[in-house]
Coordinates of C-alpha atoms in Angstrom, one line a residue:
X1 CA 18.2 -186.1 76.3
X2 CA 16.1 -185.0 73.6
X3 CA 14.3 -187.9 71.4
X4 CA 15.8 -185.9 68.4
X5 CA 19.4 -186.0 69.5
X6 CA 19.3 -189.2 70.5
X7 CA 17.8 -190.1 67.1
X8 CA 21.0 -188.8 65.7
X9 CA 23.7 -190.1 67.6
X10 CA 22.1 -193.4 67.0
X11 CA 22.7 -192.3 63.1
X12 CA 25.3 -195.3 61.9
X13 CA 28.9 -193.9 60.9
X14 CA 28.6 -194.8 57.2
X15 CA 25.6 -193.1 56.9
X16 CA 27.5 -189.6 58.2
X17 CA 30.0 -190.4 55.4
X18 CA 27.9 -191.0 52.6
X19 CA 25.9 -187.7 53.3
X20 CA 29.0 -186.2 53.8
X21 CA 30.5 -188.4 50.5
X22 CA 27.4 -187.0 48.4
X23 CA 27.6 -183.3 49.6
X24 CA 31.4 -182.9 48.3
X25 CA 30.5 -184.4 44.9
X26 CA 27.6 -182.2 44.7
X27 CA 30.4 -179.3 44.9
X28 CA 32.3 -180.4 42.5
X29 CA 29.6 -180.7 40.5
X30 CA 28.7 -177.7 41.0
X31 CA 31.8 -176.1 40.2
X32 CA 32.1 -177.7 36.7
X33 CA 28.2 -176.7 35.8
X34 CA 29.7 -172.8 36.1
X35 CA 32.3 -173.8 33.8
X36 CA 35.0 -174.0 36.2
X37 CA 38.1 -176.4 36.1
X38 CA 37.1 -178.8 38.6
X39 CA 40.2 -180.9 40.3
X40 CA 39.5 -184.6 41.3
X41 CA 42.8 -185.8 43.4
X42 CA 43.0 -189.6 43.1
X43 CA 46.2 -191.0 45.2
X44 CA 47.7 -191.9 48.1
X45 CA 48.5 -189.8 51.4
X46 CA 50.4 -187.0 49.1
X47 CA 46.8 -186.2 47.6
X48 CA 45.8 -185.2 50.3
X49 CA 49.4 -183.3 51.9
X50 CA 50.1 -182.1 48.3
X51 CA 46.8 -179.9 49.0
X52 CA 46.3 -179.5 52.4
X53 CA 44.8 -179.8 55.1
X54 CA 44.8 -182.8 56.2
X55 CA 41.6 -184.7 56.9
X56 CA 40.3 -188.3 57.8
X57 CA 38.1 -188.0 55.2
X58 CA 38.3 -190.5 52.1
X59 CA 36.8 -187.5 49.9
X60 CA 36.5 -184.1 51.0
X61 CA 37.3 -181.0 49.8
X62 CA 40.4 -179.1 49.9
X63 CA 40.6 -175.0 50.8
X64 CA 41.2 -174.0 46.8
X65 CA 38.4 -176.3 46.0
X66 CA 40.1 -178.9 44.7
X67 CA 38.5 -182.7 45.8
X68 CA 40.7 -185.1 46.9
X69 CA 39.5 -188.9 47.3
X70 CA 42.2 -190.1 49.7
X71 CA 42.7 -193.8 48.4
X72 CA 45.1 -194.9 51.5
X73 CA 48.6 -196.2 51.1
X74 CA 49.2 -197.1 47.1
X75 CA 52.6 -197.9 45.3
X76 CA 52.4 -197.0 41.8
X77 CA 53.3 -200.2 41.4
X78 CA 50.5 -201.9 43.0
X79 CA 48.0 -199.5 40.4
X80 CA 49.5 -200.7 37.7
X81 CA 49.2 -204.3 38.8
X82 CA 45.7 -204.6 40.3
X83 CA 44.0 -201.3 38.8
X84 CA 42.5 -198.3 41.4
X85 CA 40.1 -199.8 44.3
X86 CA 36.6 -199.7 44.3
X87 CA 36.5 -196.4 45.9
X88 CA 38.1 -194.5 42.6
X89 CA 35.8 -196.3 40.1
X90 CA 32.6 -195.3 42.2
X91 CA 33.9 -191.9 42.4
X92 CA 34.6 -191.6 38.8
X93 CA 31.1 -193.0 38.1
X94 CA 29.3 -190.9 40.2
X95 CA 31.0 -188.0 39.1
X96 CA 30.3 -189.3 35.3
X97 CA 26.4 -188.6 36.4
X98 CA 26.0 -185.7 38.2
X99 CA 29.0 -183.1 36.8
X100 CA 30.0 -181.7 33.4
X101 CA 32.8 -184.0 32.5
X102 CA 34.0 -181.8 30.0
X103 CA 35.2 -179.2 32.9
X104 CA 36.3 -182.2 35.1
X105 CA 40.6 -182.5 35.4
X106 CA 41.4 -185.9 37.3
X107 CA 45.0 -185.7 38.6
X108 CA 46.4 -189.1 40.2
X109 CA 49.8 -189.9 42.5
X110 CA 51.2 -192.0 43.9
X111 CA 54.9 -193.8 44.0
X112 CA 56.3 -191.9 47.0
X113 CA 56.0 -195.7 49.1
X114 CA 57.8 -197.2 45.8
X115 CA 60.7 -195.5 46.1
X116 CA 61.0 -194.9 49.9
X117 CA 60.5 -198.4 50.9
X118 CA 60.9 -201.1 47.7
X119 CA 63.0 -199.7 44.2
X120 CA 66.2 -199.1 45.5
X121 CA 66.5 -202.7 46.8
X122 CA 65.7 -203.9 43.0
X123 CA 68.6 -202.1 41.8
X124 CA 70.9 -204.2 39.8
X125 CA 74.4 -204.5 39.9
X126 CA 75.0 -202.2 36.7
X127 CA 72.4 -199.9 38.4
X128 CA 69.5 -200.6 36.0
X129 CA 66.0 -200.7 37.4
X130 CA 62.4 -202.5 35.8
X131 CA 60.0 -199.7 35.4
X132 CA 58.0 -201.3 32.8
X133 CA 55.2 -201.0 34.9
X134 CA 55.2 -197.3 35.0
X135 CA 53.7 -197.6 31.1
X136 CA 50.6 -199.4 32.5
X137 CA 50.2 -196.9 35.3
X138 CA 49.4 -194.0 33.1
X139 CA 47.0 -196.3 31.2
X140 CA 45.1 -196.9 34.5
X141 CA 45.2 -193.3 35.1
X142 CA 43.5 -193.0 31.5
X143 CA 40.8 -195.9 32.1
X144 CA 40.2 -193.6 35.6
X145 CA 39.7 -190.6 33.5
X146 CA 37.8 -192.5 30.6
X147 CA 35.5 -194.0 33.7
X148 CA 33.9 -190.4 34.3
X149 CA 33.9 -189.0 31.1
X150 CA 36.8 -186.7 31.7
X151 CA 38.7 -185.8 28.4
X152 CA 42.4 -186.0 30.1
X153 CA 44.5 -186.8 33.1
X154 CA 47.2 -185.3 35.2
X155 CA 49.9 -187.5 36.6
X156 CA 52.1 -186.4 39.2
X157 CA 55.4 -187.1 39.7
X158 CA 55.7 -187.9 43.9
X159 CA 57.9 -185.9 45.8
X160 CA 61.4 -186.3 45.9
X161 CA 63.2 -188.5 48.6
X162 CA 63.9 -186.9 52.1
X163 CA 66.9 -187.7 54.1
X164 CA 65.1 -187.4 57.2
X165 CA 62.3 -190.1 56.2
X166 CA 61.5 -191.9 59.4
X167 CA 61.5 -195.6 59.5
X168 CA 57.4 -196.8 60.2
X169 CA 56.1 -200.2 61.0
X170 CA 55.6 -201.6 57.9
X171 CA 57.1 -198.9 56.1
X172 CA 60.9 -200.0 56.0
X173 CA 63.6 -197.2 54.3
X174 CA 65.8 -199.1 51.3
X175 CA 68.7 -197.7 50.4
X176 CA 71.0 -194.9 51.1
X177 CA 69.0 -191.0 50.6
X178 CA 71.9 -191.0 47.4
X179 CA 70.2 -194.0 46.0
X180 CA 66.8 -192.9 46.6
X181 CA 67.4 -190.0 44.8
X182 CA 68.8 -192.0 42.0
X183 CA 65.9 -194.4 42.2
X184 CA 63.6 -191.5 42.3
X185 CA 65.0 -189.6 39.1
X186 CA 64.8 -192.8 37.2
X187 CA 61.1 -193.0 38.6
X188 CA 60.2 -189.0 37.2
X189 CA 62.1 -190.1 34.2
X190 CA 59.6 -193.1 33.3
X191 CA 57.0 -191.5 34.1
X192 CA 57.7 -188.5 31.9
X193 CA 58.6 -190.8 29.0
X194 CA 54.9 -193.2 29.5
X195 CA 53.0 -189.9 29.6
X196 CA 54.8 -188.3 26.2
X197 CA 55.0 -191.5 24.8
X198 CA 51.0 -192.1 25.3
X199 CA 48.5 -192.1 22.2
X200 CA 45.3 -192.5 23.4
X201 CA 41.4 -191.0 23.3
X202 CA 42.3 -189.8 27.1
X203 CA 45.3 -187.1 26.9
X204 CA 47.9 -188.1 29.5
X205 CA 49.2 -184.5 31.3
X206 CA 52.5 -185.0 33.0
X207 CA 52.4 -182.1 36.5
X208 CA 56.1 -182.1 37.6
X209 CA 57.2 -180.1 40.7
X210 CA 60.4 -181.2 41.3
X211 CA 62.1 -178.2 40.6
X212 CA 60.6 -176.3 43.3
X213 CA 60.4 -178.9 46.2
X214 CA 64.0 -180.3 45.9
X215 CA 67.4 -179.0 47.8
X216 CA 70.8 -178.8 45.9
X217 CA 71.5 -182.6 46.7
X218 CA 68.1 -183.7 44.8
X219 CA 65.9 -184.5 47.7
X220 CA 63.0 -182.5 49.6
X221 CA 63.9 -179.3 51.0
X222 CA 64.0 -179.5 54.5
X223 CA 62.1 -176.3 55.4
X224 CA 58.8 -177.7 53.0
X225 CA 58.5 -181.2 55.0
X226 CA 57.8 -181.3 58.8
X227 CA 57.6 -185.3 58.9
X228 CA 60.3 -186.2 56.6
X229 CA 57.8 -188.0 54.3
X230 CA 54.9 -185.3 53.0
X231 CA 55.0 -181.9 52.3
X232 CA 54.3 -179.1 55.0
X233 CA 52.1 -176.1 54.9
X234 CA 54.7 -174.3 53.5
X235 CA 55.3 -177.0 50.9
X236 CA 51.4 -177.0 49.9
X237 CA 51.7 -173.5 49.7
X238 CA 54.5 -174.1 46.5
X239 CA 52.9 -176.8 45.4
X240 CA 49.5 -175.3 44.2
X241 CA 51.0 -172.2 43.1
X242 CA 53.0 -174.3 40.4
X243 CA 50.2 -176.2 39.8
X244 CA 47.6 -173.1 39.2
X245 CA 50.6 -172.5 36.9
X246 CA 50.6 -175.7 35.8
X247 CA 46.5 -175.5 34.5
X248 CA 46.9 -172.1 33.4
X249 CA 49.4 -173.7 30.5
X250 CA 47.1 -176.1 29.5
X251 CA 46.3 -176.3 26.0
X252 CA 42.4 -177.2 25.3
X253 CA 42.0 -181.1 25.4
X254 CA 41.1 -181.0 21.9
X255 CA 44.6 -179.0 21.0
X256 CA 48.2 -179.9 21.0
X257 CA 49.5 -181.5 24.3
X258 CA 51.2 -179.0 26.7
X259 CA 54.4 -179.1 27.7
X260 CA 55.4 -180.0 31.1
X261 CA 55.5 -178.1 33.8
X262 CA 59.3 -178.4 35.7

């Protein structure tokens, strides 16, 4: 074996990623020195399905050059509690030094896991739910935002429910699909209000695809989903159509907010 290959294979793993780590943020920073909206996904696994394809990557960079730093499994819940990990604030900061903030559009989701495996069991009796905590999510998302610079943020609203989500180890499915759907329309609902309801020196952006990923009965069209959980190709495919859509309606950061897209 060559001395030079062997040198490499000998290269430690985090060393590959952090090359790997700095080359993608040099793209994006890139891309918003040219003046080009530059996406930074923040979220759990739907950050990554919602733009396809699917990597093992924790940042990386999707085929409409969007990046994407995967953050693992996340409730909405849990962001709102505990604030992002470590590997969203040393994102943001490294993008906060190397790329033209200004051109820079954070978008975070998450709450898929909340609804699929935890609300609809803290349902009451006269069907009320606690979302308070859905307020202090969209003011992590702005401290995310605020952390590199950017002027706004996008919050997405998770996909709807699908009646074919498969129970996982660790991953238990609460509640009937009817009450997911219910639990998952009071979720978008919140989430809406805390966005429109925010006044802050980040502008909160609510991105909404709903319309277009759900079937007549509320939940995710079977043909867009190939796992009962995340969306498919196909779904992708709908997704980032409404959401060049979606940035294409934006009104400048320093203008009046936008309204949503649906």
């Amino acid at each position: 074996m060559p001395r030079w290959l062997y040198a490499i294979l000998l290269v430690p793993a985090r060393v590959v990623h952090a090359f790997r780590r700095s080359g993608t943020v040099a793209r994006l920073a890139r891309d918003s020195r040219r003046g080009r909206t530059a996406e930074l996904w923040f979220g759990d696994s739907h950050a990554m399905y919602f733009n396809g394809p699917v990597t093992t990557a924790s940042l990386w960079r999707a085929d409409r050059d969007q990046t994407v730093c995967h953050l693992g499994p996340r409730l909405m819940f849990s962001v709102a509690r505990n604030g992002f990990p470590p590997r969203a604030t040393r994102t943001a900061r490294l993008v906060r030094r190397v790329a033209d903030s200004d051109q820079v559009l954070p978008v975070v989701v998450t709450g898929e896991i909340d609804v699929r495996c935890h609300l609809a069991a803290h349902t009451g009796p006269d069907g009320s739910r606690d979302l308070g905590f859905v307020a202090t999510y969209v003011e992590r998302g702005c401290e995310l935002a605020a952390l590199m610079g950017a002027s706004r943020v996008v919050l997405v609203v998770p996909p709807p429910p699908s009646i074919d989500a498969p129970v996982l180890p660790g991953y238990p499915v609460v509640g009937s699909i009817d009450e997911r759907i219910s639990t998952f329309l009071a979720l978008r609902s919140a989430l809406g209000a805390a966005v429109s309801s925010h006044d802050g020196p980040v502008r909160a952006e609510l991105f909404d695809a709903t319309t277009v990923l759900s079937d007549t009965r509320g939940g995710l069209r079977a043909e867009l989903t190939d796992d009962g959980i995340h969306t498919n190709a196909a779904g992708v495919t709908v997704v980032r159509d409404h959401f060049a859509r979606f940035v294409d309606g934006l009104a400048p950061a320093t203008g009046e907010r936008s309204t949503p897209q649906t």
